[in-house]
Amino acid sequence: MDYLSKLNPQQREAAQHKDGPLLILAGAGSGKTSTMTRRIAWLVREEGISPYSIFAVTFTNKAAKEMRERVEELLGSEIRMWILTFHSACLRILRRHAEALGYDGGFVVYDPTDQKVVMRSLLKAMNLDDKKFTPVYVLSIISDCKEKDMTPSAFAAENESSPVGKVVGELYASYEKTLKKNGAMDFDDLICNTVRLFEGDGIILAQYQGRFRYIMVDEYQDTNYMQYRFIRLLAQNHGNICVVGDDDQCIYQWRGADIRNILEFEKDFKGTKVIKLEQNYRSSGNILDGAHSVISNNVGRKQKKLWTSKSRGEKITYYAAEDEKEEARYVAGEIKKLHGVESEDGSGVKAYSDFAVLYRTNAQSRNFEEAFSVFDIPYRVLGGLRYYDRKEVKDIIAYMRLVQNQADDLSFLRVINEPKRGMGAKTIERLETLAAERGVSMFLLLSDEEILNSLSAKAKASVKSMITAVLELSDERENLSVSDVYDALLLRTGYMRALEDQDSVEAESRIENLLEFKSVISQYEKDEPMISLSEFMERIALLADIDNHDAEEDAVTLMTLHSAKGLEFPVVFMPGMEDGLFPGWRAADTPGGMEEERRLCYVGMTRAMKKLYMIRARQRTLYGKTGFPAESPFMREIGEDCLDKSSTVYEKKKVFRAFPVANDGFASEEVFRPFARRYIEENDQENDQKDQAEESCFAIGDRVKHVKFGDGMVLETDEKTVTVMFGGAGRKKLAIGVAPLKKIQ
């Protein structure tokens, strides 16, 4: 097989680079995955490099799976090599060497939902106001510390003069102790602990340095400090490191990504060869030129410009809607108009899955969901409540974690009364105290016959049955399939029976979700027949939002611009092109903020293959406040020859603004911005009163949620009642002010 025949000259040059550091600057849609996979094939088949000594690392499971499948197409499925995400690779290493860090090899991985549960319990134990110290706020600081390799003691020393900092420092220390006690790590720990393992044990580090002689890193611009250290440690001896990335697509600095890693790669690895992939295979000429005219305004970037051999294509449509409602109706109308229409190049009819709406904030999605429902357009929101975050799925996962690790108090507390076992809050509190005194987990404490005998007869029988089931499955887990463990837990814990006994619409929905989870397990077992329970738990723990994107589902995709990274669509809509929304109002005040927002705009534009719409609203209500924002400065950066301005009022010299403008072209901080924190904080009381008044005020088309019936849409309303169509329960007429009904924002 000629592995390089389909590559262009620059791709071929990159694929044939063998030894020494290599930086591939790969623009959007420039075929970087093809280049990387064919380089692997060339190294193995033409240079005789063992696949065992090649390590390819990516950021998402989706990207890792795609790369793995392409390599197997080229080299055969029998070739086994590490093509993993950062977290998966570090988890695999830690499973083998956890003891060196004082962990058991069966440690569990806590996802963000689990982390919040831990933090809430710590806040309660310390009698702290969870509104002042919100779990999300505290956990974000802890995550930032771990990305900078700052320990709780170092954080406390740095913040000893700050009352808030001291409290957060105590929470950080308690959080770490809780995780260690539960035999758990969070996502940040997977990277941090692997780096600490390598730096603390030269023998283990040498083992992996000796094995991985050729390292390839995808999306290198998104690496943070600890990921950088991990890669540098592995490559520091042989220097055979190839990184692929695009500084113009670094959009995750807010979560630790350090653009300096790619901008200064040549300084870190002397003798680096730099190859630019600038030929784009995705987008038409007008889209590429428009995107370049925006990104070229950034100062902190390496010079390059994408080009394509494709035609100029359609110009970028720029539309100014009256408000956010009309904006959503316009998008829905355009989709209806284009759906089912033969493409100009004869490639077929446009399916709903060909369309994507990419917005700056999740709060923008509601209007599009409502409009699509009215227009009968199927859609899918990416980044909403994940399937794996649903209560019943989290419950059964907690049981599976206990089978894997009986030291996990978080999982134990989640399921000890799921289903009800007669364990009251005071009983659980006493057991928690006793377990802490004895230095054992609550599960192991209840395994003691003496402790079991102290419970009521009903609680004893129920708890003992659960404990026995978990222990027996744990002892036999190496001999059981994941499906066997799952089925046994549903039956032996009484979880499924309890749902069946409820005989309600909500219970039926939960049973369906549990059956769907069985389908998930079956698919994993089909792909990997020998997958173990611990391996399966790792797979689902490391899933990201983008991994939930199903390209086969015929529905319009709604997602944030950040979530769209790595995806492409024939038709893309970018609403909310307004100053204060995109770029966000914080951008001008944050070092590098405007440049990152501009990169985000560039990423959004280059998701479009054939048609791109950029839309603004002259008036917008967001977070309960109405304003008249100016158009986004990014729109004024796009070359006029790329824009179709026929469907909007667009005057470059006369831009309507509802408030004064500072010398830098952005709105003055002293005036009203509908998205400004200052305005929201000053009007908290007014917002609360308005929310309470609106709670019982419904309009036709409102999306609502009922405690029992779930989500629905308002069909009719009068002074006393509201008629709602629910997805599972059908049409219901409910009393306003009595029924537990809330609007979905």
Steps between C-alpha positions, in 0.01 A plus 500: 500500500623851414427675827590845370336510156194696612695767686591844371870603501492657848309207650741257336801687639351482851413131466856411398667678789655232719734624772514822698231749604233595247240777523211465253296821484177357366227749414131414530395228256854449371503119535707470815350164601590351162852636537544357851357157423703461182813608684434216745452255211819626331703463821375145554505360146779698335734576790443183702399681819307278741144627562570410864741794515258758353272705725232725347304722737184704430250703701169323439385141483342582164833614353684201650245257357516658155879489497506139625255389231701669226825341620334158507379554142860562395682245715238246606302459820754261650746782559472624858635841589411780738263743327335659800383825657724663762267385777468144368877463463569634849225282646656193338841588645358568845307172505835321471693714748240643740670336798804723449275797582321333791186402306341164442497392134120492510462874568192665346479815289262773615330701226385864548166392647674284760737785582208731574348242737829480691532877517142549621561257785819686595321835496230356723756351740673840530168689535579713194244680286484310169379818331811691596730203447325320217633151420568605139700804616713308751558207263608737223768642730613150598516398134704810420739416785547145374565622147776721645627222730414702811438290812248594773785613727651717226159654428444567871841668532429721199157603633563524875405869504170440318200385712332343194829348386555340840157336489554374146841368607337300782239366258774403254689308769182327621401417144834329436474301824146390413601379154800312639285342772245389241768357274407748228659747259341776297585578136775749592659242732550259211747737334652645820557164665660353188744792487576455871547127442751563221686772689509297820603165356779505242469127434134523400571810288790324323270205428255719305773713341659180373176366366361808326775599257259689272241734648224680309273761658183629335350845576820605674375860531247378758753346741524645849805522725474149648430335162803683364715364784365147443594508130836669564597234756425220255689664212793666676751221428443406135330819375291315241189704560253616237233748604211605280296807568375840399563805716202664327273239660618534861162567666534334839727740690215552748547138610880499505613463138827688454553632148869551581549123481458510122636850439824415684535135396820571306657645816410190705627255239810620319533416132125485443381463143189709428254403225184699422187330367307785340293327233144469629278213384186602690376850421433710194716801410274775634470329840879457527575857395241634742644295786854609413403867492385461862788292641768707329422779750657289777856590595592181689499254211727331249452635149307271266198522272264221399419455133287260303482365148121508530285774350429829675156366589222705653579816690452512877141605573477780758152556643382753759185384681277728703540292817602153620157353420517615140860380484388146590205513258731614220737206562208254512361645178834471319535138610150420375581673171827312447399159639459241228650724232754350260851634563662705223783248464253214458606335826141433608216648699556699818401299805422663835833366627672727245402806708656631821424803717810613689454756777725669756304405814261218589239759599444574129370151420148539644362722223627263231350198676163676515516612137605155377208343689257737331656437157505123566878480456674213683794622706753383754666717767860400557629589843172474692435237768718206408343157485750383761393779739142372533412386851429134428816465289711669768346266758588181315847634420547560874413134567750392234764720662440329834557164333829642378598686819332457839687802643288740292282672762352738242350214300388326819315806628333541161346152496461390862135608479449436128264320531378585853660279765380663821826689557405837648716811482604476865599135463712580195658796683594278797646237266697768318649621829583147614663415165718811528602404855596148393668617181296275271244557227129496583450196279764300687361622832158357412665174399565451873228273645504690829419828323230334292334366816464856629259583216127439501390155379373641168809712436734215599349253254494750214850638560651154548350385172655797319840458671505129418410560136773760453768290673416185306503686170827668597663165573385361164531813284798365306288198402189697406418714201396861557147399395495225764600745774244755379211254486585357840513845661163604359337185637687426823498856633126528442549813286300379200221353713460831685456688172250244371298526824467879458288449186539862386595678178822625659592147616431362154729762350775404744460133419534584132821690573638201693414270210673744266804488728500123451517571126801724563673218687414250226652729235823532700513122539440458129790733418725357775385146590746469790434842656514485881283689748782742587572566132133567430478738795802687366343537156179660624677713763709669231221574254469863390207691349641479149510120533119508519472652153333250270560593136247235392206664682300713254454806717630857510784533749487780758821560694741759632792608287738336748323164455522525120878460490592202280163483321383618159161565337391596149292790639585696816307779674685729743240712685569766763766692307477796737744698707468384861379154403763405242757614589386467860497809718797373703725461196634854490592489870686167489860470375477323166121490534420662167750279318344184644150618409624570149644148481161367612333693219754353255426148625127553455536637149727216387248235612295595191562308181266664246279761661557733796246732663607765752206661679446777752197642682446876525323443831570209733357383831742279688518411870172694547634832364438670168764700315585636155850368437728609218609248242803289583831663408584171331238573235681822412824303455357270232591610148198653324564290190426185708167623639151487353340809653179492300291361784599751767553868562877529503681831502871477575539868577177541697473228761201544733595487866276531803778633722827700484815347362847519651808580294579131448173446314326318783219621721591699805475309829301780656197446279236227494589167349230232513759233581713691751554351843472850653147541365388153603637536854334839548165358396501165683197595710307627198583181310381281790168684517456477125585129501238435770236694305585321177502158667122476465476688170500269199466566129423268210824339385678526838709196590422383853600228745270307735633303798313186395428536128838638392551751215217635288371792294210735579210458253228713661472731799244713685488680836481182709624208292768404252481211251833329434608223264756279675729265312421197718168581669319663209255793532432628855291790631654644816409767755727806492665564833418151628667265256879464549570656161802711410618665182815360343732790433 
